[in-house]
Amino acid sequence: MNARAPIALFQEAAKVITHPRCMNCHPAGERPTQTERMQPHQPLVVRGADGRGAPGMMCATCHHAANYDPAGVPGHPDWHLAPLSMGWQGRSVAQICEQIKDRARNGGRDMAALVQHMAEDALVGWAWAPGVGRAPAPGSQAEFGALVRAWADAGGYCPSP
């Protein structure tokens, strides 16, 4: 099978994946970033054992069930960081692609579960409704999901490093 089409699809999906709305919650280290400039999170917070913050400074202390626009605090009922194994910051699109497909790093998801996560997960969907003053990820979650589904259906090939 020709890998050009699925690679092009993934590169288009990568416009979302590499957008600050996604990258801020996929840090390669212990500290999330914030804003379009991906600045270190203020106040100082760290991942914690389960990606929900450290004792005494859990994500839910500030991040509630919904965005709180008057204070500029984003929110979602399940606010948390992606697992460290899915840290994307500092990685190339090719590296992220391989990482996403690796069941040992992606939470054990096969391609169908990966597509479902990206196309339907409400926390992923927050990227398109980030609240006042934040640029949403490009397109819509439905469009992103369609790209990821088409990429997977076409073989799920990754760009060369």
Coordinates of N, CA and C in Angstrom, one line a residue:
M1 N 0.8 -1.2 0.0 CA 0.0 0.0 0.0 C 0.9 1.2 0.0
N2 N 0.4 2.2 -0.7 CA 1.1 3.5 -0.8 C 0.9 4.2 0.5
A3 N 2.0 4.7 1.2 CA 2.0 5.3 2.5 C 1.8 6.8 2.4
R4 N 1.8 7.4 1.2 CA 1.7 8.8 1.0 C 0.4 9.4 1.6
A5 N -0.7 8.8 1.2 CA -2.0 9.3 1.6 C -2.2 9.3 3.2
P6 N -1.9 8.2 3.8 CA -2.1 8.2 5.3 C -1.1 9.1 6.0
I7 N 0.1 9.2 5.4 CA 1.1 10.2 6.0 C 0.6 11.6 5.9
A8 N 0.0 11.9 4.7 CA -0.5 13.3 4.5 C -1.7 13.5 5.5
L9 N -2.5 12.5 5.7 CA -3.6 12.6 6.7 C -3.1 12.9 8.1
F10 N -2.1 12.1 8.5 CA -1.5 12.4 9.8 C -0.9 13.7 9.9
Q11 N -0.2 14.2 8.9 CA 0.4 15.5 9.0 C -0.7 16.6 9.1
E12 N -1.8 16.4 8.5 CA -2.9 17.3 8.7 C -3.5 17.3 10.1
A13 N -3.7 16.1 10.6 CA -4.1 15.9 12.0 C -3.1 16.5 13.0
A14 N -1.8 16.4 12.6 CA -0.8 17.0 13.5 C -0.9 18.5 13.7
K15 N -1.6 19.2 12.8 CA -1.9 20.6 13.1 C -2.7 20.8 14.4
V16 N -3.5 19.8 14.7 CA -4.2 19.8 16.0 C -3.3 19.3 17.1
I17 N -2.7 18.2 16.9 CA -1.9 17.5 17.9 C -0.8 18.4 18.4
T18 N -0.2 19.2 17.5 CA 0.9 20.1 17.9 C 0.5 21.5 18.3
H19 N -0.8 21.7 18.3 CA -1.4 23.0 18.7 C -1.2 23.2 20.2
P20 N -1.0 24.4 20.8 CA -0.8 24.5 22.2 C -2.0 23.9 23.0
R21 N -3.2 23.9 22.5 CA -4.3 23.4 23.2 C -4.1 21.9 23.6
C22 N -3.4 21.2 22.7 CA -3.0 19.8 23.0 C -1.7 19.7 23.7
M23 N -0.7 20.4 23.2 CA 0.6 20.2 23.7 C 0.8 20.7 25.2
N24 N 0.0 21.6 25.6 CA 0.1 22.1 27.0 C -0.2 21.0 28.0
C25 N -1.1 20.0 27.6 CA -1.5 18.9 28.5 C -0.7 17.6 28.2
H26 N 0.2 17.7 27.2 CA 1.0 16.6 26.9 C 2.5 17.0 27.1
P27 N 2.9 17.5 28.3 CA 4.3 17.8 28.5 C 5.2 16.6 28.5
A28 N 6.4 16.8 28.2 CA 7.4 15.7 28.2 C 8.0 15.6 29.6
G29 N 7.7 16.5 30.5 CA 8.2 16.5 31.8 C 7.1 16.5 32.8
E30 N 7.4 16.9 34.0 CA 6.5 16.8 35.1 C 5.6 18.1 35.3
R31 N 5.9 19.1 34.5 CA 5.1 20.4 34.7 C 4.4 20.7 33.4
P32 N 3.1 21.0 33.5 CA 2.3 21.4 32.3 C 2.7 22.8 31.9
T33 N 2.3 23.1 30.7 CA 2.5 24.5 30.2 C 1.1 25.1 30.0
Q34 N 1.0 26.4 29.7 CA -0.2 27.1 29.5 C 0.0 28.2 28.5
T35 N -1.1 28.7 28.0 CA -1.2 29.8 27.0 C -0.7 29.3 25.6
E36 N -0.9 30.2 24.7 CA -0.5 29.9 23.3 C 1.0 29.8 23.2
R37 N 1.7 30.5 24.2 CA 3.2 30.5 24.2 C 3.8 29.3 24.9
M38 N 2.9 28.5 25.5 CA 3.3 27.3 26.2 C 4.3 27.6 27.3
Q39 N 3.9 28.6 28.1 CA 4.7 28.9 29.3 C 4.5 27.9 30.4
P40 N 5.5 27.8 31.3 CA 5.3 26.9 32.4 C 4.1 27.3 33.2
H41 N 3.3 26.4 33.7 CA 2.1 26.6 34.4 C 2.4 27.5 35.7
Q42 N 1.5 28.5 35.8 CA 1.6 29.3 37.0 C 0.2 29.2 37.7
P43 N 0.2 28.9 39.0 CA 1.3 28.6 39.9 C 2.0 27.3 39.5
L44 N 3.1 27.1 40.2 CA 3.9 25.9 40.0 C 3.1 24.7 40.4
V45 N 2.8 23.9 39.4 CA 2.2 22.6 39.7 C 3.0 21.5 39.0
V46 N 2.8 20.3 39.5 CA 3.5 19.1 38.9 C 2.5 18.0 38.6
R47 N 2.9 17.1 37.8 CA 2.0 16.0 37.3 C 1.4 15.2 38.4
G48 N 2.2 14.8 39.4 CA 1.7 13.9 40.4 C 1.6 12.4 39.9
A49 N 1.3 11.5 40.8 CA 1.4 10.1 40.5 C 0.4 9.7 39.4
D50 N -0.7 10.4 39.3 CA -1.7 9.9 38.3 C -2.1 11.0 37.2
G51 N -1.2 12.0 37.1 CA -1.5 13.1 36.2 C -2.5 14.1 36.6
R52 N -3.0 14.0 37.9 CA -4.0 14.9 38.4 C -3.4 15.9 39.4
G53 N -2.1 16.0 39.5 CA -1.4 17.0 40.4 C -0.9 16.2 41.6
A54 N -0.1 17.0 42.4 CA 0.5 16.5 43.6 C -0.4 16.7 44.8
P55 N -0.3 15.9 45.8 CA -1.1 16.2 47.0 C -1.0 17.6 47.5
G56 N -2.1 18.3 47.8 CA -2.1 19.7 48.2 C -2.2 20.6 47.0
M57 N -2.0 20.2 45.8 CA -2.1 21.0 44.6 C -2.6 20.2 43.5
M58 N -3.7 19.6 43.7 CA -4.4 18.8 42.6 C -4.9 19.7 41.5
C59 N -5.0 19.2 40.3 CA -5.6 20.0 39.2 C -7.0 20.5 39.6
A60 N -7.8 19.6 40.2 CA -9.2 20.0 40.5 C -9.3 21.1 41.5
T61 N -8.2 21.5 42.2 CA -8.2 22.6 43.1 C -8.6 23.9 42.4
C62 N -8.1 24.0 41.2 CA -8.4 25.2 40.4 C -9.3 24.9 39.2
H63 N -9.1 23.8 38.5 CA -9.8 23.4 37.3 C -11.0 22.6 37.7
H64 N -12.2 23.3 37.6 CA -13.4 22.7 37.9 C -14.1 22.1 36.7
A65 N -15.4 21.8 36.9 CA -16.1 21.0 35.8 C -16.3 21.8 34.5
A66 N -16.2 23.1 34.5 CA -16.3 23.8 33.3 C -15.4 25.0 33.3
N67 N -15.1 25.6 32.2 CA -14.3 26.8 32.1 C -14.9 27.9 33.1
Y68 N -14.1 28.6 33.7 CA -14.5 29.8 34.5 C -13.9 31.0 33.9
D69 N -14.6 31.5 32.9 CA -14.1 32.6 32.1 C -13.8 33.9 32.9
P70 N -14.6 34.3 33.9 CA -14.2 35.5 34.6 C -12.8 35.5 35.2
A71 N -12.3 34.3 35.6 CA -10.9 34.2 36.1 C -9.9 33.7 35.1
G72 N -10.5 33.3 33.9 CA -9.6 32.7 32.9 C -9.1 31.3 33.2
V73 N -9.8 30.5 34.0 CA -9.4 29.2 34.4 C -10.2 28.2 33.6
P74 N -9.4 27.4 32.8 CA -10.1 26.3 32.0 C -10.6 25.2 32.9
G75 N -11.6 24.5 32.4 CA -12.2 23.4 33.2 C -12.8 22.3 32.5
H76 N -12.9 21.2 33.1 CA -13.6 20.0 32.6 C -13.7 19.0 33.7
P77 N -14.7 18.2 33.8 CA -14.9 17.3 34.9 C -13.7 16.3 35.2
D78 N -13.0 16.0 34.1 CA -11.9 15.1 34.2 C -10.5 15.7 33.9
W79 N -10.3 16.9 34.3 CA -9.1 17.7 34.0 C -7.9 16.9 34.5
H80 N -6.9 16.7 33.7 CA -5.7 16.0 34.1 C -4.7 16.1 32.9
L81 N -3.5 15.7 33.2 CA -2.4 15.7 32.2 C -2.5 14.3 31.5
A82 N -2.0 14.3 30.3 CA -1.8 13.0 29.6 C -0.7 12.2 30.4
P83 N -0.6 10.9 30.3 CA 0.4 10.2 30.9 C 1.8 10.6 30.4
L84 N 2.8 10.6 31.2 CA 4.2 10.9 30.8 C 4.6 10.2 29.6
S85 N 4.1 9.0 29.4 CA 4.5 8.2 28.2 C 3.9 8.8 27.0
M86 N 2.9 9.7 27.1 CA 2.4 10.4 26.0 C 2.7 11.9 25.9
G87 N 3.9 12.2 26.5 CA 4.4 13.6 26.4 C 4.9 13.9 25.0
W88 N 4.3 14.9 24.4 CA 4.7 15.2 23.0 C 5.6 16.4 22.9
Q89 N 5.7 17.3 23.9 CA 6.5 18.5 23.7 C 7.9 18.1 23.5
G90 N 8.5 18.8 22.5 CA 9.9 18.5 22.1 C 10.1 17.4 21.1
R91 N 9.0 16.7 20.7 CA 9.1 15.6 19.8 C 8.6 16.0 18.4
S92 N 9.2 15.4 17.4 CA 8.8 15.6 16.0 C 7.4 15.0 15.7
V93 N 6.8 15.4 14.7 CA 5.5 14.8 14.2 C 5.7 13.3 14.0
A94 N 6.8 12.9 13.4 CA 7.1 11.5 13.2 C 7.2 10.7 14.6
Q95 N 7.8 11.3 15.5 CA 8.0 10.7 16.8 C 6.6 10.6 17.6
I96 N 5.9 11.7 17.4 CA 4.5 11.7 18.1 C 3.6 10.6 17.4
C97 N 3.7 10.5 16.1 CA 2.9 9.5 15.4 C 3.2 8.1 16.0
E98 N 4.5 7.7 16.0 CA 4.9 6.4 16.5 C 4.5 6.2 18.0
Q99 N 4.6 7.3 18.8 CA 4.2 7.2 20.2 C 2.7 7.0 20.3
I100 N 1.9 7.7 19.5 CA 0.5 7.5 19.6 C 0.1 6.0 19.2
K101 N 0.8 5.4 18.3 CA 0.4 4.1 17.9 C 0.9 3.0 18.8
D102 N 1.9 3.3 19.7 CA 2.5 2.4 20.6 C 1.6 2.1 21.8
R103 N 1.0 0.9 21.8 CA 0.1 0.5 22.8 C 0.8 0.5 24.2
A104 N 2.1 0.3 24.2 CA 2.8 0.3 25.5 C 2.8 1.7 26.1
R105 N 2.7 2.7 25.3 CA 2.7 4.1 25.7 C 1.4 4.8 25.7
N106 N 0.4 4.3 24.9 CA -0.8 5.1 24.7 C -2.0 4.6 25.6
G107 N -1.7 3.9 26.6 CA -2.8 3.4 27.5 C -3.4 2.1 27.0
G108 N -2.7 1.4 26.1 CA -3.1 0.1 25.6 C -4.2 0.2 24.5
R109 N -4.3 1.3 23.9 CA -5.3 1.5 22.9 C -4.9 0.9 21.5
D110 N -5.8 0.1 21.0 CA -5.6 -0.3 19.6 C -6.0 0.8 18.7
M111 N -6.0 0.7 17.4 CA -6.3 1.8 16.5 C -7.7 2.3 16.7
A112 N -8.7 1.3 16.8 CA -10.1 1.7 17.0 C -10.3 2.5 18.2
A113 N -9.7 2.1 19.3 CA -9.8 2.8 20.6 C -9.1 4.2 20.5
L114 N -8.0 4.2 19.8 CA -7.3 5.5 19.6 C -8.2 6.5 18.8
V115 N -8.8 6.0 17.7 CA -9.7 6.9 16.9 C -10.8 7.3 17.8
Q116 N -11.4 6.4 18.6 CA -12.5 6.8 19.4 C -12.1 7.9 20.4
H117 N -10.9 7.7 21.0 CA -10.4 8.7 22.0 C -10.3 10.0 21.4
M118 N -9.7 10.1 20.2 CA -9.4 11.4 19.6 C -10.7 12.0 19.0
A119 N -11.6 11.2 18.5 CA -12.8 11.7 17.9 C -13.9 12.0 18.9
E120 N -13.9 11.4 20.1 CA -15.1 11.5 20.9 C -14.8 11.9 22.4
D121 N -13.6 11.7 22.8 CA -13.3 12.0 24.2 C -13.6 13.5 24.5
A122 N -14.4 13.7 25.6 CA -14.8 15.1 25.9 C -13.6 16.0 26.4
L123 N -12.6 15.4 27.0 CA -11.5 16.2 27.4 C -10.7 16.6 26.2
V124 N -10.5 15.7 25.2 CA -9.9 16.1 23.9 C -10.7 17.2 23.3
G125 N -12.0 17.1 23.3 CA -13.0 18.0 22.7 C -12.8 19.4 23.3
W126 N -12.3 19.5 24.6 CA -12.2 20.8 25.2 C -11.3 21.7 24.3
A127 N -10.4 21.1 23.6 CA -9.5 21.9 22.8 C -10.2 22.8 21.8
W128 N -11.4 22.5 21.5 CA -12.2 23.4 20.5 C -13.2 24.3 21.3
A129 N -13.2 24.2 22.6 CA -14.0 25.1 23.4 C -13.3 25.6 24.6
P130 N -12.1 26.2 24.4 CA -11.2 26.5 25.5 C -11.5 27.7 26.4
G131 N -12.6 28.4 26.1 CA -12.9 29.6 26.9 C -12.4 30.9 26.3
V132 N -12.9 31.9 26.9 CA -12.5 33.3 26.5 C -11.0 33.5 26.5
G133 N -10.5 34.1 25.5 CA -9.1 34.5 25.4 C -8.2 33.4 25.0
R134 N -8.7 32.2 24.7 CA -7.8 31.1 24.2 C -8.2 30.8 22.8
A135 N -7.2 30.6 21.9 CA -7.4 30.1 20.6 C -7.8 28.7 20.6
P136 N -8.9 28.3 19.9 CA -9.2 26.8 19.9 C -8.2 26.1 18.9
A137 N -8.2 24.8 19.1 CA -7.4 24.0 18.1 C -8.1 24.2 16.7
P138 N -7.3 24.0 15.6 CA -7.9 24.2 14.3 C -9.0 23.2 14.0
G139 N -10.0 23.7 13.2 CA -11.1 22.9 12.8 C -12.1 22.6 13.9
S140 N -12.5 21.3 13.9 CA -13.4 20.9 15.0 C -13.0 19.4 15.4
Q141 N -13.6 19.0 16.5 CA -13.3 17.6 16.9 C -13.8 16.6 15.9
A142 N -14.9 16.9 15.3 CA -15.5 16.0 14.3 C -14.5 15.9 13.1
E143 N -14.0 17.0 12.6 CA -13.0 17.0 11.5 C -11.8 16.3 11.9
F144 N -11.3 16.6 13.1 CA -10.1 15.9 13.6 C -10.3 14.4 13.7
G145 N -11.4 14.0 14.2 CA -11.7 12.6 14.3 C -11.8 11.9 12.9
A146 N -12.4 12.6 12.0 CA -12.5 12.1 10.6 C -11.1 11.9 10.0
L147 N -10.2 12.9 10.3 CA -8.8 12.8 9.8 C -8.1 11.6 10.4
V148 N -8.2 11.4 11.7 CA -7.6 10.3 12.4 C -8.2 9.0 12.0
R149 N -9.5 8.9 11.8 CA -10.1 7.7 11.3 C -9.6 7.3 9.9
A150 N -9.6 8.3 9.0 CA -9.1 8.1 7.6 C -7.6 7.6 7.7
W151 N -6.8 8.3 8.5 CA -5.4 7.8 8.7 C -5.3 6.4 9.1
A152 N -6.1 6.0 10.1 CA -6.1 4.7 10.6 C -6.6 3.7 9.5
D153 N -7.7 4.0 8.9 CA -8.2 3.2 7.8 C -7.3 3.0 6.7
A154 N -6.4 4.0 6.4 CA -5.5 3.9 5.3 C -4.2 3.2 5.7
G155 N -4.1 2.7 6.9 CA -2.9 1.9 7.3 C -2.1 2.5 8.4
G156 N -2.5 3.8 8.8 CA -1.8 4.4 10.0 C -0.3 4.6 9.9
Y157 N 0.1 4.8 8.7 CA 1.6 5.1 8.5 C 2.0 6.4 9.1
C158 N 3.2 6.4 9.5 CA 3.8 7.6 10.1 C 4.8 8.3 9.2
P159 N 5.0 9.6 9.3 CA 6.0 10.2 8.5 C 7.4 9.7 8.9
S160 N 8.3 9.8 8.0 CA 9.7 9.5 8.3 C 10.3 10.5 9.3
P161 N 11.2 10.0 10.2 CA 11.8 10.9 11.1 C 12.7 12.0 10.4

